[in-house]
Structures are given as structure tokens and as C-alpha cells.
Amino acid sequence: GALFHYNSIILNYFSETGGSGVPYVYYAILQLLKISNHDNCEKILSAVEFCLEKMELGSIPLTFNTEELLLLIEKWLQENTFTNLGKSSHIENLKTSLTQQFQFVTEYGNGLSDLMKKGGLNNYQTIGNDFKVINSFSGNRQKLLLINPNFKNHAGFLIDREKLFNTIVKSDLQSGFEFDYKIEILTGYNSNTSEHNLIYSSPLNPYFPGNLLQIKLKDENLIKNFIERRSWIYGIATVLLLVAMFLGIALIIRDNAREKHLARLRSDFISNVTHELKTPLTSVYMFAESLLLGRVKSDSERKEYLSIILKESERLKRMINNILEFSKMEKGKPEYHFINSNLSSILKAAIHEMDYWFEKEKFDVVTELDENIYAEVDSEKMQQVISNLLSNALKYSINTKKIFIRLFNNTNHIAIEIEDWGIGMQEDKLSQIFEEFYRIEQKESISGTGLGLTVVKEIVEAHKGKISVTSEIGKGSKFLITLNQ
Ligand code: ADP
């Protein structure tokens, strides 16, 4: 019966209070806890839960007895065992919440009631949603109190400032930073900013008016150093770029000059070739015409004319061969047929081809040829090499007309020497004479195409050999070809 009556007091009269201001439910709960036993404790659990829910919502006021009541409920929970675990843990949560509320009341209750008596919350700043912030009325700057005075019973909540800031810092600000930083919460807006440091400031409105959140670099010199480093990098890069630009320009200028030089050489080459072709062709034409018209009476004269035609034709052939060889070189690799050959035979053939000219020009041709030297060569091309060198020796000898041709085995290679006592060359020109179209400008006007030595060098190198030259102006020149044994 008592259980029924106390339950009905709790359910129906929970908001009623006695003369002393203590709600009736406080008595009812105390009595229920007293009559509680093993059989009825489950039923009492529902009443206790209902009661605590109403207390939390503010329907049942908290009084100075609340703390004691909560202690008794806790003791009762520990002494009994309940099958409805959901309910008992709900009661636990309600109890914790109520304890917090109770602590709040104990801490701020008097202050708040003083505040109300003095003129309410009108002087406090509204920060949105009708809340007013009373951040330091208790002297505790750490806790912030937010009150909404629009309800019959003022509602509000308390914020632990440091806890909140830590939550903000830990969750949002921790990620996405490349540098070490520090965060400060400042009161007031007079933040002392240093010029070197990059500072992000943001007011913590609406809940913390007058508070400023500042994020700045831990190391103030970081940006300065960073900029300094970058300046160096950009500086060096700019210098390098400029150097590269100048180099590029210099190369372009050099290329242009080279291009012009080559263009001039090519045009010289055309006129030289024309001239070179003209001389033997004129001879061939003249002598052939004389023969045809029967102007030549004696047999010996006829023979001489025919041999001139033959020799001039050979000279033409040599020149055309050089041009053809050079054009093959330019297009790609010319074809070589390497056969083990006797080198003295090749040299002799080349000399023999030039016999007519040597005799005509009254040359003293001295040979010293080792007859037993064999090498893997393209004999036709090698003969072209010797012919070119002999023809040069012949062309560029004016006063002393002597040629010395040697073939011998050196310590570890085969050597071919062709020496003349002609006009010779300046030392500083020697490195260029093998270049295509290159001709040394001389006072003696000796015709040529500038391709003879280019072809010589190409062929010798195709045989894995080397060609070198020593010369002195007015004294003569000596070309040396070395081939592998
Ligand atoms: P070119 O058709 O002009 O003779 P080469 O390539 O054979 O062309 O020779 C290049 C240049 O080297 C010649 O123009 C000449 O000035 C110089 N030269 C070549 N051989 C001799 C030599 N035996 N004596 C002097 N000068 C030579």
C-alpha cells in the first residue's frame, strides 16, 4: 500500500513543495528507499528514474537536501541488484548530471541570485541565441557562464575555457601545418605583433567577446630565413639563367658566324670546282680537236697528244672522285671493301698514275718502299689517299721540286710518309687544312677544291689509322699516315 501511495505522490505531485520549500517527492523517495526490499526494488527503480529525470529537467527543484538524497540513492543502488540494467545505468547518468548541476548551483547559485537582485542580466552582452555571457562575475576567468534569461527559470551552461580551447586546437588546428606554431588565447585586441612573424588572429566571437585566438610561428625567424634562402636560390637561379642566356646568345652568334663562313666556303668551292674542271677540259678539248682535224703529223706528236688527253682525263677523274667521295661522306657511311693488300703496290700504282706530271714538272721522286708490308685496306680508296697527297705535293712545290715517299714498319704500326720541299704552311693553319672546303689563302694562285685532305682524313680514319702533318713555310711539308699492323 505504501509503495502505491508514494508512487502516486511522485507521479502526480512531483512539482509540489512543502512549507519549507522542500518538494514532497523528496519525502516520498526517502520513504520508498526505506521500505525497499529484494521483491519490490525493481518497482522502486522506475519511481527513482522518473524522479531524477524531472529533477534534471528542472521540474523538481534542487535544494540543499538534493546532495544527501543523491548519496542515499547511490548507496541504495549499490546495495541492491537489478535485472533491468538499462534503467539502472540511466539512473547513474542522471545522477552524474544532477551532481554537476548541484555543484554548479553551489558554486554560482549565490552569485547569480545576487546578480538578479542587483538588476538582472541586462548589463551583460548578448552573444546570440539570446544568451548572455557572464565570464568573470565569480572571479574565475577559467569558467564561462552563459545564461539565457528568457525562460521562466533562467537556463544556461558553463564552459571550461581551457578545455574548449584545447579541443579546438587538438581537432582542427593540428592538421595542415608545415611549420611549428604556437597558439595563444589573448584577452583584448591589443596583440603585440612583430613584423617578422606571420600571425593569424581571429576573435573568438560570439561566445568569447574580447578574446582573441592567435596562431603564430614558434620560430619567429623562420619566414626570414625561408625568404633569405629563397632569395639565394632565386638569385643563383637568375644568375644561372642569365649565364645560360648569354651562352645561348654566344652560341647562336658563333653558329651564325660558322654558317656564314661555311656558306662563303661553299660558294668559293663552286667557283674553284668550275675553274678546276675548266683547265683539264680545255686541254682535252684542244688536243682532241687538233687530232681530229689532222693537224698533228708525226706519230710521236700524236702519241704525246693522246697521253695528254689521258692524263688530263685522269686528273679530272681524281677530282670528280674526291667530290663523289665527299658527297658519300656527307650522306652517311661510304662503303669500304677491306682486303689484305700489299701496300707498296698501292703506292706504286698511285705514283705511276702521276708519272706524267712528275716528268712534266721535272720532279725528283724518291721512293723508299718496304715491299713486304700488307694490311687490310680498301686498295682503291687507299690509292685515292696517296694520289691526293702526291697531287698536293706536286701543286704546292714551286722552287724545289722533290718528293720523298716512304713506306716502312714502325715499332708497332705501319707508316707512310709523303714529304715535299714546297711552299709549306703556317703552323697555326695546320689544324684546319683537313676541314671541308678549307684552303689556305696564298699569294701563289694555286687552284683546288679544299676537299682533297678532307677525303684523305676520312678514308684514313675509316681504316682506323691516323694522319698528321708537319710543315714550315718556305721549307716544305711532311704528311704521315699511320695504320695498325
Ligand atoms: P686543295 O684542293 O685546296 O688542295 P686540300 O684539302 O687538298 O685542298 O688541301 C687544303 C689546303 O692545305 C690547301 O689549300 C693548301 O693550302 C694546303 N696544303 C695541302 N697540302 C699541301 C702541301 N703539300 N704543301 C703546302 N700546302 C698544302
mmCIF file with all atom_site columns, C-alpha atoms in Angstrom, residues 211-348:
data_model
loop_
_atom_site.group_PDB
_atom_site.id
_atom_site.type_symbol
_atom_site.label_atom_id
_atom_site.label_alt_id
_atom_site.label_comp_id
_atom_site.label_asym_id
_atom_site.label_entity_id
_atom_site.label_seq_id
_atom_site.pdbx_PDB_ins_code
_atom_site.Cartn_x
_atom_site.Cartn_y
_atom_site.Cartn_z
_atom_site.occupancy
_atom_site.B_iso_or_equiv
_atom_site.pdbx_formal_charge
_atom_site.auth_seq_id
_atom_site.auth_comp_id
_atom_site.auth_asym_id
_atom_site.auth_atom_id
_atom_site.pdbx_PDB_model_num
ATOM 1   C CA . ASN A 1 211 ? 39.080  37.139 -26.605  1.00 0.00 ? 211 ASN A CA 1
ATOM 2   C CA . LEU A 1 212 ? 41.473  36.706 -29.479  1.00 0.00 ? 212 LEU A CA 1
ATOM 3   C CA . LEU A 1 213 ? 42.860  33.495 -30.860  1.00 0.00 ? 213 LEU A CA 1
ATOM 4   C CA . GLN A 1 214 ? 46.354  33.926 -32.237  1.00 0.00 ? 214 GLN A CA 1
ATOM 5   C CA . ILE A 1 215 ? 48.341  31.430 -34.217  1.00 0.00 ? 215 ILE A CA 1
ATOM 6   C CA . LYS A 1 216 ? 51.950  32.293 -34.870  1.00 0.00 ? 216 LYS A CA 1
ATOM 7   C CA . LEU A 1 217 ? 55.158  30.601 -35.818  1.00 0.00 ? 217 LEU A CA 1
ATOM 8   C CA . LYS A 1 218 ? 57.180  29.166 -32.980  1.00 0.00 ? 218 LYS A CA 1
ATOM 9   C CA . ASP A 1 219 ? 60.386  30.297 -34.601  1.00 0.00 ? 219 ASP A CA 1
ATOM 10  C CA . GLU A 1 220 ? 59.998  33.967 -35.465  1.00 0.00 ? 220 GLU A CA 1
ATOM 11  C CA . ASN A 1 221 ? 62.958  33.872 -37.837  1.00 0.00 ? 221 ASN A CA 1
ATOM 12  C CA . LEU A 1 222 ? 61.545  31.018 -39.848  1.00 0.00 ? 222 LEU A CA 1
ATOM 13  C CA . ILE A 1 223 ? 59.964  33.223 -42.504  1.00 0.00 ? 223 ILE A CA 1
ATOM 14  C CA . LYS A 1 224 ? 63.011  35.499 -42.570  1.00 0.00 ? 224 LYS A CA 1
ATOM 15  C CA . ASN A 1 225 ? 65.304  32.514 -43.028  1.00 0.00 ? 225 ASN A CA 1
ATOM 16  C CA . PHE A 1 226 ? 62.943  30.984 -45.524  1.00 0.00 ? 226 PHE A CA 1
ATOM 17  C CA . ILE A 1 227 ? 62.846  34.202 -47.539  1.00 0.00 ? 227 ILE A CA 1
ATOM 18  C CA . GLU A 1 228 ? 66.612  34.573 -47.276  1.00 0.00 ? 228 GLU A CA 1
ATOM 19  C CA . ARG A 1 229 ? 67.096  31.019 -48.505  1.00 0.00 ? 229 ARG A CA 1
ATOM 20  C CA . ARG A 1 230 ? 64.614  31.544 -51.301  1.00 0.00 ? 230 ARG A CA 1
ATOM 21  C CA . SER A 1 231 ? 66.331  34.815 -52.269  1.00 0.00 ? 231 SER A CA 1
ATOM 22  C CA . TRP A 1 232 ? 69.591  32.944 -52.551  1.00 0.00 ? 232 TRP A CA 1
ATOM 23  C CA . ILE A 1 233 ? 68.029  30.204 -54.619  1.00 0.00 ? 233 ILE A CA 1
ATOM 24  C CA . TYR A 1 234 ? 66.244  32.675 -56.903  1.00 0.00 ? 234 TYR A CA 1
ATOM 25  C CA . GLY A 1 235 ? 69.368  34.819 -57.086  1.00 0.00 ? 235 GLY A CA 1
ATOM 26  C CA . ILE A 1 236 ? 71.535  31.914 -58.112  1.00 0.00 ? 236 ILE A CA 1
ATOM 27  C CA . ALA A 1 237 ? 68.852  30.661 -60.494  1.00 0.00 ? 237 ALA A CA 1
ATOM 28  C CA . THR A 1 238 ? 68.640  34.115 -62.091  1.00 0.00 ? 238 THR A CA 1
ATOM 29  C CA . VAL A 1 239 ? 72.398  34.314 -62.466  1.00 0.00 ? 239 VAL A CA 1
ATOM 30  C CA . LEU A 1 240 ? 72.466  30.822 -63.966  1.00 0.00 ? 240 LEU A CA 1
ATOM 31  C CA . LEU A 1 241 ? 69.631  31.752 -66.288  1.00 0.00 ? 241 LEU A CA 1
ATOM 32  C CA . LEU A 1 242 ? 71.459  34.875 -67.400  1.00 0.00 ? 242 LEU A CA 1
ATOM 33  C CA . VAL A 1 243 ? 74.665  32.898 -67.921  1.00 0.00 ? 243 VAL A CA 1
ATOM 34  C CA . ALA A 1 244 ? 72.706  30.314 -69.914  1.00 0.00 ? 244 ALA A CA 1
ATOM 35  C CA . MET A 1 245 ? 71.086  33.096 -71.911  1.00 0.00 ? 245 MET A CA 1
ATOM 36  C CA . PHE A 1 246 ? 74.424  34.721 -72.708  1.00 0.00 ? 246 PHE A CA 1
ATOM 37  C CA . LEU A 1 247 ? 75.880  31.349 -73.551  1.00 0.00 ? 247 LEU A CA 1
ATOM 38  C CA . GLY A 1 248 ? 72.922  30.678 -75.815  1.00 0.00 ? 248 GLY A CA 1
ATOM 39  C CA . ILE A 1 249 ? 73.357  34.049 -77.498  1.00 0.00 ? 249 ILE A CA 1
ATOM 40  C CA . ALA A 1 250 ? 77.096  33.466 -77.864  1.00 0.00 ? 250 ALA A CA 1
ATOM 41  C CA . LEU A 1 251 ? 76.410  30.046 -79.370  1.00 0.00 ? 251 LEU A CA 1
ATOM 42  C CA . ILE A 1 252 ? 73.860  31.496 -81.774  1.00 0.00 ? 252 ILE A CA 1
ATOM 43  C CA . ILE A 1 253 ? 76.313  34.204 -82.816  1.00 0.00 ? 253 ILE A CA 1
ATOM 44  C CA . ARG A 1 254 ? 79.065  31.626 -83.219  1.00 0.00 ? 254 ARG A CA 1
ATOM 45  C CA . ASP A 1 255 ? 76.756  29.326 -85.158  1.00 0.00 ? 255 ASP A CA 1
ATOM 46  C CA . ASN A 1 256 ? 75.736  32.217 -87.360  1.00 0.00 ? 256 ASN A CA 1
ATOM 47  C CA . ALA A 1 257 ? 79.350  33.112 -87.994  1.00 0.00 ? 257 ALA A CA 1
ATOM 48  C CA . ARG A 1 258 ? 80.123  29.478 -88.713  1.00 0.00 ? 258 ARG A CA 1
ATOM 49  C CA . GLU A 1 259 ? 77.144  29.260 -91.035  1.00 0.00 ? 259 GLU A CA 1
ATOM 50  C CA . LYS A 1 260 ? 78.289  32.374 -92.890  1.00 0.00 ? 260 LYS A CA 1
ATOM 51  C CA . HIS A 1 261 ? 81.835  31.059 -93.076  1.00 0.00 ? 261 HIS A CA 1
ATOM 52  C CA . LEU A 1 262 ? 80.594  27.745 -94.427  1.00 0.00 ? 262 LEU A CA 1
ATOM 53  C CA . ALA A 1 263 ? 78.333  29.484 -96.940  1.00 0.00 ? 263 ALA A CA 1
ATOM 54  C CA . ARG A 1 264 ? 81.335  31.504 -98.158  1.00 0.00 ? 264 ARG A CA 1
ATOM 55  C CA . LEU A 1 265 ? 83.459  28.355 -98.358  1.00 0.00 ? 265 LEU A CA 1
ATOM 56  C CA . ARG A 1 266 ? 80.756  26.594 -100.359 1.00 0.00 ? 266 ARG A CA 1
ATOM 57  C CA . SER A 1 267 ? 80.445  29.430 -102.837 1.00 0.00 ? 267 SER A CA 1
ATOM 58  C CA . ASP A 1 268 ? 84.261  29.527 -103.139 1.00 0.00 ? 268 ASP A CA 1
ATOM 59  C CA . PHE A 1 269 ? 84.131  25.795 -103.709 1.00 0.00 ? 269 PHE A CA 1
ATOM 60  C CA . ILE A 1 270 ? 81.712  26.137 -106.628 1.00 0.00 ? 270 ILE A CA 1
ATOM 61  C CA . SER A 1 271 ? 83.932  28.682 -108.389 1.00 0.00 ? 271 SER A CA 1
ATOM 62  C CA . ASN A 1 272 ? 87.047  26.610 -107.585 1.00 0.00 ? 272 ASN A CA 1
ATOM 63  C CA . VAL A 1 273 ? 85.485  23.430 -108.998 1.00 0.00 ? 273 VAL A CA 1
ATOM 64  C CA . THR A 1 274 ? 84.438  25.278 -112.135 1.00 0.00 ? 274 THR A CA 1
ATOM 65  C CA . HIS A 1 275 ? 87.961  26.537 -112.542 1.00 0.00 ? 275 HIS A CA 1
ATOM 66  C CA . GLU A 1 276 ? 89.489  23.124 -111.807 1.00 0.00 ? 276 GLU A CA 1
ATOM 67  C CA . LEU A 1 277 ? 87.227  21.478 -114.373 1.00 0.00 ? 277 LEU A CA 1
ATOM 68  C CA . LYS A 1 278 ? 87.928  24.081 -116.999 1.00 0.00 ? 278 LYS A CA 1
ATOM 69  C CA . THR A 1 279 ? 91.716  23.619 -117.185 1.00 0.00 ? 279 THR A CA 1
ATOM 70  C CA . PRO A 1 280 ? 91.862  19.867 -117.954 1.00 0.00 ? 280 PRO A CA 1
ATOM 71  C CA . LEU A 1 281 ? 88.713  20.045 -120.092 1.00 0.00 ? 281 LEU A CA 1
ATOM 72  C CA . THR A 1 282 ? 90.232  22.823 -122.210 1.00 0.00 ? 282 THR A CA 1
ATOM 73  C CA . SER A 1 283 ? 93.379  20.747 -122.713 1.00 0.00 ? 283 SER A CA 1
ATOM 74  C CA . VAL A 1 284 ? 91.355  17.645 -123.579 1.00 0.00 ? 284 VAL A CA 1
ATOM 75  C CA . TYR A 1 285 ? 89.205  19.634 -125.989 1.00 0.00 ? 285 TYR A CA 1
ATOM 76  C CA . MET A 1 286 ? 92.154  21.368 -127.675 1.00 0.00 ? 286 MET A CA 1
ATOM 77  C CA . PHE A 1 287 ? 94.272  18.241 -128.170 1.00 0.00 ? 287 PHE A CA 1
ATOM 78  C CA . ALA A 1 288 ? 91.328  16.117 -129.248 1.00 0.00 ? 288 ALA A CA 1
ATOM 79  C CA . GLU A 1 289 ? 90.312  18.774 -131.794 1.00 0.00 ? 289 GLU A CA 1
ATOM 80  C CA . SER A 1 290 ? 93.878  19.002 -133.160 1.00 0.00 ? 290 SER A CA 1
ATOM 81  C CA . LEU A 1 291 ? 93.956  15.233 -133.569 1.00 0.00 ? 291 LEU A CA 1
ATOM 82  C CA . LEU A 1 292 ? 90.565  15.158 -135.251 1.00 0.00 ? 292 LEU A CA 1
ATOM 83  C CA . LEU A 1 293 ? 91.389  17.928 -137.693 1.00 0.00 ? 293 LEU A CA 1
ATOM 84  C CA . GLY A 1 294 ? 94.618  16.119 -138.660 1.00 0.00 ? 294 GLY A CA 1
ATOM 85  C CA . ARG A 1 295 ? 96.801  18.951 -137.547 1.00 0.00 ? 295 ARG A CA 1
ATOM 86  C CA . VAL A 1 296 ? 99.261  16.523 -135.958 1.00 0.00 ? 296 VAL A CA 1
ATOM 87  C CA . LYS A 1 297 ? 101.596 14.999 -138.473 1.00 0.00 ? 297 LYS A CA 1
ATOM 88  C CA . SER A 1 298 ? 104.134 12.861 -136.663 1.00 0.00 ? 298 SER A CA 1
ATOM 89  C CA . ASP A 1 299 ? 103.331 9.695  -134.752 1.00 0.00 ? 299 ASP A CA 1
ATOM 90  C CA . SER A 1 300 ? 105.308 10.746 -131.709 1.00 0.00 ? 300 SER A CA 1
ATOM 91  C CA . GLU A 1 301 ? 103.353 14.025 -131.528 1.00 0.00 ? 301 GLU A CA 1
ATOM 92  C CA . ARG A 1 302 ? 100.065 12.162 -131.881 1.00 0.00 ? 302 ARG A CA 1
ATOM 93  C CA . LYS A 1 303 ? 101.127 9.825  -129.107 1.00 0.00 ? 303 LYS A CA 1
ATOM 94  C CA . GLU A 1 304 ? 102.046 12.758 -126.936 1.00 0.00 ? 304 GLU A CA 1
ATOM 95  C CA . TYR A 1 305 ? 98.669  14.443 -127.534 1.00 0.00 ? 305 TYR A CA 1
ATOM 96  C CA . LEU A 1 306 ? 96.816  11.265 -126.690 1.00 0.00 ? 306 LEU A CA 1
ATOM 97  C CA . SER A 1 307 ? 98.758  10.789 -123.472 1.00 0.00 ? 307 SER A CA 1
ATOM 98  C CA . ILE A 1 308 ? 97.998  14.412 -122.516 1.00 0.00 ? 308 ILE A CA 1
ATOM 99  C CA . ILE A 1 309 ? 94.309  13.723 -123.085 1.00 0.00 ? 309 ILE A CA 1
ATOM 100 C CA . LEU A 1 310 ? 94.624  10.579 -120.961 1.00 0.00 ? 310 LEU A CA 1
ATOM 101 C CA . LYS A 1 311 ? 96.453  12.285 -118.116 1.00 0.00 ? 311 LYS A CA 1
ATOM 102 C CA . GLU A 1 312 ? 94.137  15.277 -118.082 1.00 0.00 ? 312 GLU A CA 1
ATOM 103 C CA . SER A 1 313 ? 91.197  12.883 -118.005 1.00 0.00 ? 313 SER A CA 1
ATOM 104 C CA . GLU A 1 314 ? 92.804  11.083 -115.076 1.00 0.00 ? 314 GLU A CA 1
ATOM 105 C CA . ARG A 1 315 ? 93.205  14.390 -113.285 1.00 0.00 ? 315 ARG A CA 1
ATOM 106 C CA . LEU A 1 316 ? 89.525  15.091 -113.930 1.00 0.00 ? 316 LEU A CA 1
ATOM 107 C CA . LYS A 1 317 ? 88.620  11.637 -112.664 1.00 0.00 ? 317 LYS A CA 1
ATOM 108 C CA . ARG A 1 318 ? 90.634  12.186 -109.467 1.00 0.00 ? 318 ARG A CA 1
ATOM 109 C CA . MET A 1 319 ? 88.865  15.449 -108.790 1.00 0.00 ? 319 MET A CA 1
ATOM 110 C CA . ILE A 1 320 ? 85.425  14.041 -109.508 1.00 0.00 ? 320 ILE A CA 1
ATOM 111 C CA . ASN A 1 321 ? 86.226  11.042 -107.305 1.00 0.00 ? 321 ASN A CA 1
ATOM 112 C CA . ASN A 1 322 ? 87.047  13.387 -104.433 1.00 0.00 ? 322 ASN A CA 1
ATOM 113 C CA . ILE A 1 323 ? 83.747  15.232 -104.868 1.00 0.00 ? 323 ILE A CA 1
ATOM 114 C CA . LEU A 1 324 ? 81.837  11.961 -105.065 1.00 0.00 ? 324 LEU A CA 1
ATOM 115 C CA . GLU A 1 325 ? 83.608  10.573 -102.014 1.00 0.00 ? 325 GLU A CA 1
ATOM 116 C CA . PHE A 1 326 ? 82.866  13.729 -100.061 1.00 0.00 ? 326 PHE A CA 1
ATOM 117 C CA . SER A 1 327 ? 79.201  13.659 -101.010 1.00 0.00 ? 327 SER A CA 1
ATOM 118 C CA . LYS A 1 328 ? 79.042  9.997  -99.860  1.00 0.00 ? 328 LYS A CA 1
ATOM 119 C CA . MET A 1 329 ? 80.673  11.056 -96.601  1.00 0.00 ? 329 MET A CA 1
ATOM 120 C CA . GLU A 1 330 ? 78.076  13.767 -96.107  1.00 0.00 ? 330 GLU A CA 1
ATOM 121 C CA . LYS A 1 331 ? 75.172  11.442 -96.807  1.00 0.00 ? 331 LYS A CA 1
ATOM 122 C CA . GLY A 1 332 ? 76.326  8.698  -94.492  1.00 0.00 ? 332 GLY A CA 1
ATOM 123 C CA . LYS A 1 333 ? 78.880  5.985  -94.419  1.00 0.00 ? 333 LYS A CA 1
ATOM 124 C CA . PRO A 1 334 ? 80.696  5.380  -97.663  1.00 0.00 ? 334 PRO A CA 1
ATOM 125 C CA . GLU A 1 335 ? 81.187  1.732  -98.486  1.00 0.00 ? 335 GLU A CA 1
ATOM 126 C CA . TYR A 1 336 ? 84.566  0.100  -97.858  1.00 0.00 ? 336 TYR A CA 1
ATOM 127 C CA . HIS A 1 337 ? 85.881  -3.251 -99.033  1.00 0.00 ? 337 HIS A CA 1
ATOM 128 C CA . PHE A 1 338 ? 88.800  -4.191 -96.827  1.00 0.00 ? 338 PHE A CA 1
ATOM 129 C CA . ILE A 1 339 ? 91.122  -6.745 -98.381  1.00 0.00 ? 339 ILE A CA 1
ATOM 130 C CA . ASN A 1 340 ? 94.572  -7.804 -97.211  1.00 0.00 ? 340 ASN A CA 1
ATOM 131 C CA . SER A 1 341 ? 96.748  -5.968 -99.723  1.00 0.00 ? 341 SER A CA 1
ATOM 132 C CA . ASN A 1 342 ? 100.373 -5.185 -100.414 1.00 0.00 ? 342 ASN A CA 1
ATOM 133 C CA . LEU A 1 343 ? 100.770 -1.527 -99.598  1.00 0.00 ? 343 LEU A CA 1
ATOM 134 C CA . SER A 1 344 ? 103.832 -0.893 -101.766 1.00 0.00 ? 344 SER A CA 1
ATOM 135 C CA . SER A 1 345 ? 101.808 -1.966 -104.823 1.00 0.00 ? 345 SER A CA 1
ATOM 136 C CA . ILE A 1 346 ? 99.105  0.554  -103.967 1.00 0.00 ? 346 ILE A CA 1
ATOM 137 C CA . LEU A 1 347 ? 101.686 3.299  -103.511 1.00 0.00 ? 347 LEU A CA 1
ATOM 138 C CA . LYS A 1 348 ? 103.430 2.390  -106.743 1.00 0.00 ? 348 LYS A CA 1
#
